[in-house]
Amino acid sequence: MPIPSRTRVVAVIAFCVAGMLASCAKDPSPKPESTTSAPTSNGSSEPGLERFYSQTLSWGSCRDFESGDSPLRGSVECAYLEVPVDYDEPDGETAQIAMSRVETNGDKVGSLLFNPGGPGQPGLWMPGNFARSPLAESFDLVGFDPRGVGASTPEVRCLTDAETDAERLDLDIDMSPEGIAQTEKEEKDFIDKCVDRVGKDVLEHTGTREVVRDMDVMRAVLGDEKLSYVGFSYGTRIGAAYAEEFPDKVRALVLDGAVDASQDPNEELVEQYEGFQKAFDEFAADCATKSDCPLGTDPRQAVPAFRALVEPLVTTPAPAGGDRVLSYGDAHTGVVQALYSPQFWPDLEAGLQELKQGKGDTLLALADLYEGRAEDGTYQNTNDSFLAIRCVDDPRITDRAVAGQTEAKVREVAPFLDDGRGTGQAPLDDCAFWPVPNSSMPHEISVDGLPKIVVVSTTQDPATPYQAGVDLARQLDGSLITFDGTQHTVALTGESDCVDDAVIAYLKDLTVPAEGLRC
């Protein structure tokens, strides 16, 4: 398929990516550095973990925590939290989890943790984005880069920046037996680099299972008896897993853009692509109302028009400024990035118009945003950590017949990404060859004693289908807020006062939204 093998399962990131959208709050004015939290008695009774639960965080400048194009400014402070790499061996190697905080100046309820999704997205930027939200009047706002991600160490980084640039130029569209074998060889070479540069011990302990344990250490060290948390997209899986592991430590959970942990990975993949096709159709219909739409004025012809635009890139990538070019794969990646939210549609329209003129600048910029490439050519390790987390979170697909059937189904439900080269066969993805075992399996969540939680689900979410939110709310016996829209996640972005008011009232006062609330 057009999206590279290692990102064949679309990254389910929150659409307010690293503060890129205008609707995200801006940083407030700076404040003096350095405050130090005090350890609390809200710790673990497990032998060997006491020193982690009772540690003190030294908050200070975020200067050494910044990377790429995501500066941490204003009143944001940063600190490192120490946790064991393997919780079963607390005296062994340790990891450093990068955390950020904006302290409240109001009547403090507690700390409020945020995660943007991914899996593998850094979250240090999030407190600064919400620093002017009403939530800042009641909570210390806390973000973190999950283990292996961003500023946290040890880092999961399998490729150098130059190797990632080269990988993005690789086609991987040949579905003949020879092409499949070549793609799988490249996957195995990539895995060898991961093992050499990261280590099996780190790769084995980089999944959601460990992240929820890290979050419980955060909760205790921050001085909170119970956790308040907002998780977007894949962050909903983290929140649900925390509820399973520590139901008695939950105060409030808001889960927006739900990932259903009971879903088969193949079904999830097909439904994601189906969602992006619906978003493409809506974009095409909107574009068709304009006489200069690069896909034409008949939305029924938008798919063939799009295929005609991108197909020449197979042999002739488009110049995109400097010495860079827009590859065939990057064109698809840029389009998928733009389909996360209608706020990106003007950029997508402009990028396709440029492509008609033989230029690829805007689509490449969108692809760079998806891939985590900064202007200076450096990459966040988002894609490497994405793969490492998915491969230990989910069961492996090793049946070639199943892989071929899934590939065929994806082409059927997402014709805008179907290049017509399908053969009914497909390469196994990297997870089939992953060197460490997976740590969880799809399952229905059943938790006793959990307080009321809130799930937000968008009717035409391109990345996480609406039904997944319905199912997650049912499993957790939570309150469901339905948002009518075509975008990936909505809470606390200013897009809907109806959603935001309900979420803020719940987080601050534990006021449960009205039953059947629809915004």
XYZ file of C-alpha atoms in Angstrom:
519
model
C 0.000 0.000 0.000
C 1.095 3.602 -0.496
C 1.724 4.360 3.169
C 5.113 2.873 4.069
C 5.114 -0.566 5.653
C 6.197 0.617 9.087
C 3.313 3.067 9.254
C 0.699 0.835 7.664
C -1.349 1.129 10.824
C -2.051 4.847 10.733
C -0.668 6.690 13.735
C -3.658 7.802 15.778
C -2.329 11.141 17.006
C -4.362 13.961 18.481
C -4.957 16.596 15.826
C -3.711 19.495 17.961
C -0.194 18.404 17.011
C 2.573 20.113 18.971
C 0.654 23.362 19.142
C 0.471 23.708 15.350
C -3.201 24.696 15.167
C -4.458 28.188 15.848
C -7.188 26.849 18.148
C -4.604 25.614 20.637
C -3.888 27.966 23.512
C -0.691 30.029 23.492
C 1.938 30.057 26.191
C 1.453 32.556 28.999
C 4.181 34.873 30.186
C 7.324 33.357 31.722
C 7.752 32.629 35.419
C 10.880 32.111 37.493
C 12.576 28.723 37.339
C 12.962 26.024 39.946
C 10.474 24.647 42.360
C 10.786 21.231 43.939
C 7.953 18.823 44.668
C 7.859 16.876 47.894
C 7.479 13.100 48.082
C 4.167 11.794 49.362
C 2.795 8.702 51.059
C 0.612 7.785 48.057
C 3.071 5.128 46.964
C 3.225 1.471 46.071
C 3.234 -1.422 48.490
C 5.236 -3.570 46.047
C 8.665 -4.462 47.415
C 11.513 -2.628 45.726
C 9.442 0.217 44.288
C 9.424 2.457 47.352
C 12.364 4.570 46.193
C 10.630 5.392 42.923
C 7.349 6.324 44.562
C 9.048 8.490 47.187
C 11.453 10.378 44.917
C 11.528 14.165 44.708
C 11.283 15.986 41.380
C 13.508 19.005 40.785
C 11.612 21.323 38.473
C 13.528 23.820 36.385
C 14.237 25.101 32.888
C 12.991 23.081 29.913
C 15.903 24.215 27.744
C 17.572 20.805 27.694
C 14.246 19.034 27.078
C 13.371 20.784 23.810
C 13.765 19.207 20.404
C 13.054 20.073 16.782
C 10.427 22.747 16.214
C 8.679 22.370 19.596
C 10.082 24.920 22.056
C 8.760 24.855 25.632
C 8.317 28.456 26.641
C 6.496 30.570 29.169
C 5.684 29.149 32.579
C 6.444 25.533 31.645
C 8.931 23.759 33.925
C 10.538 20.365 33.350
C 11.962 17.518 35.411
C 12.999 13.901 35.059
C 11.225 11.045 36.830
C 13.213 7.863 37.470
C 11.467 4.523 36.905
C 12.687 0.940 36.442
C 13.061 -0.296 32.886
C 11.538 -3.577 34.072
C 9.139 -3.300 37.006
C 9.792 -6.949 37.823
C 13.452 -6.039 38.387
C 13.331 -2.722 40.272
C 17.025 -2.961 41.192
C 18.016 -3.208 37.527
C 18.426 -0.557 34.835
C 16.352 2.609 35.112
C 14.675 4.963 32.650
C 14.251 8.729 32.881
C 10.785 10.025 32.013
C 10.721 13.662 30.867
C 7.877 15.603 32.491
C 6.600 19.170 32.130
C 4.364 21.264 34.339
C 2.463 24.524 34.501
C 1.578 25.207 38.139
C -1.846 26.554 39.004
C -2.245 29.904 40.672
C -5.759 29.043 41.827
C -7.397 26.782 44.374
C -5.614 23.543 43.534
C -7.637 20.363 43.050
C -4.568 18.337 42.099
C -2.492 17.511 39.044
C -3.964 16.831 35.592
C -1.914 14.610 33.270
C -2.193 14.783 29.473
C -1.174 12.414 26.669
C -1.571 13.286 22.947
C -1.579 9.734 21.550
C 0.518 8.206 18.828
C 1.546 5.819 20.183
C 4.930 7.452 20.465
C 3.971 11.125 20.427
C 5.876 13.339 22.896
C 3.653 15.232 25.316
C 5.868 17.844 26.978
C 4.223 20.590 24.914
C 0.715 19.961 26.222
C 0.687 21.930 29.521
C 1.750 25.093 27.686
C -1.081 24.610 25.199
C -3.704 24.463 27.929
C -2.163 27.048 30.250
C -4.948 29.557 29.521
C -7.716 27.004 29.858
C -10.055 27.226 32.875
C -8.424 23.973 33.952
C -5.274 25.920 34.839
C -7.261 27.601 37.633
C -7.689 24.262 39.423
C -4.885 21.938 38.345
C -1.160 21.749 37.895
C -1.101 20.814 34.205
C 1.366 17.989 33.552
C 2.703 16.505 30.323
C 5.244 13.788 29.711
C 7.154 12.020 26.987
C 6.359 8.327 27.471
C 9.313 5.999 27.984
C 11.482 5.727 24.907
C 9.927 8.855 23.367
C 11.239 12.381 22.860
C 13.346 13.637 25.751
C 12.841 10.469 27.818
C 15.712 8.008 28.022
C 16.751 5.446 26.988
C 15.513 6.616 23.618
C 13.971 4.277 21.045
C 15.689 5.458 17.895
C 16.386 2.892 15.206
C 17.318 5.096 12.226
C 19.496 8.146 11.782
C 18.002 11.282 10.246
C 19.656 10.500 6.911
C 18.372 6.915 6.980
C 14.844 8.158 7.657
C 15.049 10.571 4.728
C 16.155 7.702 2.509
C 13.396 5.426 3.817
C 10.781 7.986 2.827
C 11.960 7.799 -0.783
C 11.584 4.012 -0.875
C 8.483 2.869 -2.783
C 7.563 -0.603 -1.441
C 4.666 -0.869 -3.900
C 5.663 -4.076 -5.692
C 3.241 -6.801 -4.560
C 4.855 -9.558 -6.593
C 6.575 -12.354 -4.639
C 9.915 -10.710 -5.393
C 8.699 -7.275 -4.269
C 7.223 -8.699 -1.084
C 10.473 -10.489 -0.286
C 12.439 -7.272 -0.823
C 10.101 -5.297 1.475
C 10.394 -7.916 4.209
C 14.175 -7.918 3.890
C 14.150 -4.151 4.446
C 11.930 -4.650 7.489
C 14.330 -7.190 8.958
C 17.271 -4.877 8.292
C 15.400 -2.126 10.135
C 14.751 -4.443 13.096
C 18.435 -5.375 13.220
C 19.247 -1.655 13.551
C 16.686 -1.351 16.362
C 18.236 -4.217 18.276
C 21.770 -2.925 17.762
C 20.988 0.692 18.638
C 18.292 0.303 21.308
C 18.630 -3.195 22.768
C 16.111 -5.978 23.276
C 15.714 -5.232 26.983
C 14.509 -1.698 26.245
C 12.321 -2.789 23.319
C 10.636 -5.401 25.498
C 9.628 -2.778 28.072
C 8.425 0.102 25.904
C 4.712 -0.613 25.698
C 1.509 0.579 27.291
C 1.923 -1.964 30.092
C 4.938 -0.027 31.361
C 3.567 3.446 30.620
C 0.629 2.969 32.994
C 3.049 1.882 35.729
C 5.100 5.021 35.051
C 1.952 7.130 35.310
C 1.162 5.693 38.703
C 4.617 6.673 39.925
C 3.954 10.170 38.516
C 0.643 10.339 40.358
C 2.274 9.540 43.682
C 5.325 11.762 43.214
C 3.096 14.679 42.202
C 1.285 14.283 45.519
C -2.045 13.018 44.229
C -3.970 10.260 45.964
C -5.855 9.605 42.716
C -5.178 10.277 39.040
C -6.856 12.914 36.872
C -5.998 12.355 33.204
C -6.919 13.472 29.686
C -5.891 11.090 26.903
C -6.345 11.801 23.216
C -6.401 9.115 20.520
C -3.985 6.324 21.499
C -3.790 8.083 24.846
C -7.249 6.619 25.445
C -5.703 3.165 25.432
C -3.233 4.300 28.080
C -6.081 5.685 30.174
C -8.184 2.538 29.844
C -5.200 0.358 30.713
C -4.537 2.503 33.797
C -8.168 2.025 34.841
C -7.702 -1.743 34.559
C -4.458 -1.772 36.523
C -5.254 0.850 39.178
C -9.051 1.310 39.411
C -8.815 2.468 43.025
C -6.372 5.214 42.023
C -8.642 6.890 39.448
C -10.275 10.252 40.168
C -11.246 11.359 36.641
C -10.463 10.155 33.114
C -11.375 11.914 29.867
C -10.719 9.706 26.836
C -11.180 11.416 23.449
C -10.768 9.619 20.111
C -11.057 6.126 21.521
C -8.938 3.116 20.699
C -10.884 -0.027 21.574
C -8.518 -2.539 23.192
C -10.907 -5.381 22.355
C -10.612 -4.849 18.610
C -8.667 -7.175 16.316
C -5.700 -5.275 14.793
C -6.759 -6.184 11.242
C -10.260 -4.863 11.817
C -8.795 -1.711 13.353
C -6.602 -1.174 10.301
C -9.482 -1.567 7.843
C -11.740 0.754 9.837
C -9.021 3.409 10.005
C -8.582 3.411 6.237
C -12.340 3.454 5.778
C -12.456 6.524 8.033
C -9.813 8.313 5.985
C -11.714 7.543 2.787
C -14.810 9.196 4.273
C -12.715 12.218 5.239
C -11.245 12.343 1.710
C -14.761 12.229 0.239
C -15.844 15.133 2.463
C -12.759 17.113 1.486
C -13.412 16.405 -2.195
C -17.049 17.497 -1.909
C -15.998 20.750 -0.242
C -13.259 21.337 -2.797
C -15.674 20.674 -5.694
C -17.697 23.761 -4.761
C -14.791 25.890 -6.025
C -14.163 26.365 -9.723
C -10.392 25.964 -9.313
C -10.498 22.739 -7.257
C -7.464 20.634 -8.258
C -9.647 17.494 -8.189
C -12.343 19.014 -10.396
C -15.901 20.068 -9.699
C -17.448 16.579 -9.733
C -16.695 14.855 -6.394
C -17.574 11.500 -7.968
C -14.414 11.851 -10.066
C -12.180 12.947 -7.200
C -10.547 9.557 -6.645
C -9.403 9.044 -10.263
C -8.357 12.698 -10.405
C -6.234 12.242 -7.285
C -4.709 9.004 -8.581
C -3.778 10.758 -11.831
C -2.025 13.496 -9.860
C 0.116 11.226 -7.669
C 0.887 8.327 -9.993
C 3.632 10.175 -11.950
C 5.551 10.522 -8.672
C 6.385 6.805 -8.850
C 9.003 7.510 -11.503
C 9.449 11.282 -11.165
C 9.302 12.820 -7.680
C 8.307 16.500 -7.657
C 10.829 19.194 -6.667
C 9.988 20.612 -3.245
C 12.488 23.353 -2.531
C 16.227 23.143 -2.021
C 17.525 19.663 -2.755
C 14.381 17.889 -1.530
C 11.664 16.177 -3.551
C 8.129 14.948 -2.912
C 8.106 11.167 -3.215
C 5.112 9.002 -4.083
C 4.899 7.769 -0.483
C 5.249 11.248 0.987
C 2.419 12.520 -1.205
C 0.078 9.967 0.362
C 1.422 10.678 3.833
C 0.861 14.422 3.381
C -2.721 13.853 2.270
C -3.435 11.564 5.231
C -2.005 14.181 7.608
C -4.322 16.825 6.141
C -7.380 14.584 6.534
C -7.083 14.567 10.329
C -8.951 17.877 10.494
C -10.781 20.294 8.164
C -8.373 22.962 9.425
C -5.768 21.349 7.159
C -8.021 21.237 4.080
C -6.862 24.602 2.672
C -3.280 23.313 2.875
C -4.288 20.087 1.151
C -6.061 21.972 -1.613
C -3.017 24.195 -2.085
C -0.692 21.179 -2.093
C -2.692 19.377 -4.774
C -2.850 22.566 -6.844
C 0.953 22.810 -6.608
C 1.269 19.180 -7.630
C -0.705 19.914 -10.806
C 2.026 22.441 -11.542
C 4.790 19.922 -10.856
C 5.744 21.188 -7.387
C 5.597 19.339 -4.060
C 6.422 21.909 -1.360
C 3.155 21.976 0.601
C 2.466 18.243 0.501
C 6.028 17.593 1.639
C 5.563 20.028 4.532
C 2.426 18.113 5.563
C 4.316 14.824 5.307
C 7.133 16.293 7.415
C 4.592 17.193 10.090
C 3.314 13.620 10.118
C 6.819 12.167 10.128
C 8.116 14.496 12.866
C 10.804 16.170 10.715
C 11.951 19.606 11.862
C 13.093 22.397 9.553
C 16.729 21.605 10.324
C 16.309 18.032 9.032
C 16.258 16.338 12.420
C 13.502 13.913 13.347
C 11.594 13.181 16.478
C 11.733 9.449 17.123
C 7.955 9.231 16.737
C 7.859 6.548 14.041
C 10.463 4.302 15.656
C 8.720 4.458 19.016
C 5.316 4.071 17.343
C 6.405 0.771 15.889
C 8.120 -0.433 19.073
C 4.999 0.252 21.126
C 2.554 -1.281 18.661
C 4.666 -4.395 18.273
C 4.672 -5.105 22.019
C 1.083 -3.988 22.588
C -0.627 -6.121 19.931
C -0.493 -9.718 18.678
C 1.597 -10.422 15.584
C 0.006 -11.127 12.207
C 2.120 -13.959 10.803
C -0.457 -15.604 8.534
C 0.305 -14.501 4.979
C -3.229 -15.287 3.833
C -4.618 -12.958 6.493
C -2.140 -10.237 5.508
C -3.209 -10.540 1.864
C -6.902 -10.452 2.739
C -6.427 -7.376 4.899
C -4.462 -5.633 2.149
C -7.246 -6.354 -0.345
C -9.896 -5.094 2.058
C -7.953 -1.870 2.706
C -7.762 -1.215 -1.035
C -11.500 -1.785 -1.272
C -12.507 0.602 1.525
C -9.936 3.316 0.680
C -9.837 3.614 -3.117
C -8.117 7.014 -2.967
C -5.023 5.146 -1.699
C -5.377 2.139 -4.029
C -2.675 2.295 -6.682
C -4.117 -0.625 -8.627
C -1.080 -2.806 -7.983
C -2.796 -5.245 -5.633
C -2.177 -8.949 -6.154
C -4.089 -10.415 -3.215
C -0.757 -10.825 -1.451
C 1.110 -8.503 0.903
C 4.272 -8.394 2.970
C 4.011 -9.160 6.640
C 4.687 -6.005 8.584
C 7.631 -5.424 10.924
C 5.770 -6.690 13.989
C 5.687 -10.197 12.520
C 9.486 -10.271 12.883
C 9.763 -8.252 16.104
C 12.484 -9.660 18.398
C 10.558 -9.493 21.723
C 7.139 -10.878 22.694
C 3.943 -8.840 22.807
C 2.644 -8.009 26.270
C -1.111 -7.839 25.713
C -3.930 -9.260 23.618
C -7.247 -7.786 22.436
C -9.778 -8.089 25.244
C -12.934 -6.571 26.645
C -12.234 -4.314 29.602
C -14.035 -5.209 32.809
C -13.273 -3.135 35.911
C -14.979 -3.139 39.299
C -15.039 -0.059 41.515
C -14.139 2.455 38.795
C -15.600 5.956 39.237
C -17.516 7.519 36.363
C -15.229 8.335 33.436
C -15.965 10.325 30.266
C -15.451 9.199 26.664
C -15.665 11.686 23.775
C -16.249 10.284 20.294
C -16.613 12.111 16.967
C -19.110 10.806 14.420
C -16.795 11.093 11.393
C -13.414 10.726 13.081
C -11.054 9.593 10.294
C -8.551 7.818 12.564
C -10.553 6.371 15.465
C -14.076 5.351 14.446
C -17.052 6.639 16.413
C -18.153 3.126 17.349
C -14.867 2.513 19.161
C -15.812 5.310 21.561
C -19.285 3.845 22.050
C -17.763 0.451 22.814
C -15.129 1.839 25.181
C -17.714 3.829 27.135
C -19.805 0.664 27.464
C -16.879 -1.432 28.681
C -15.878 1.168 31.277
C -19.495 1.995 32.172
C -18.604 5.572 31.337
C -20.444 8.632 30.123
C -20.352 9.163 26.330
C -20.212 12.604 24.695
C -20.959 12.466 20.969
C -19.543 15.214 18.750
C -20.938 15.608 15.240
C -17.979 16.431 13.039
C -15.228 15.255 10.690
C -11.969 15.510 12.615
C -9.748 13.554 14.955
C -10.484 14.516 18.602
C -12.206 17.686 19.789
C -12.071 18.155 23.574
C -10.436 21.318 24.951
C -9.551 22.710 21.514
C -12.168 25.462 21.361
C -13.960 23.713 18.492
C -17.044 22.990 20.609
C -18.131 24.898 23.714
C -20.647 22.130 24.318
C -17.897 19.512 24.601
C -15.429 21.747 26.427
C -17.920 22.942 29.043
C -18.957 19.374 29.861
C -15.371 18.119 30.036
C -14.165 21.010 32.204
C -17.096 20.652 34.620
C -16.367 16.952 34.931
C -12.642 17.389 35.514
C -13.005 20.232 38.012
C -16.113 19.185 39.940
C -16.695 15.553 38.833
C -20.021 16.629 37.316
C -21.044 13.795 35.004
C -22.252 14.975 31.558
C -25.940 14.665 30.781
C -26.840 11.209 29.515
C -26.729 11.014 25.728
C -25.041 14.417 25.399
C -24.577 15.267 21.726
C -22.692 18.342 20.576
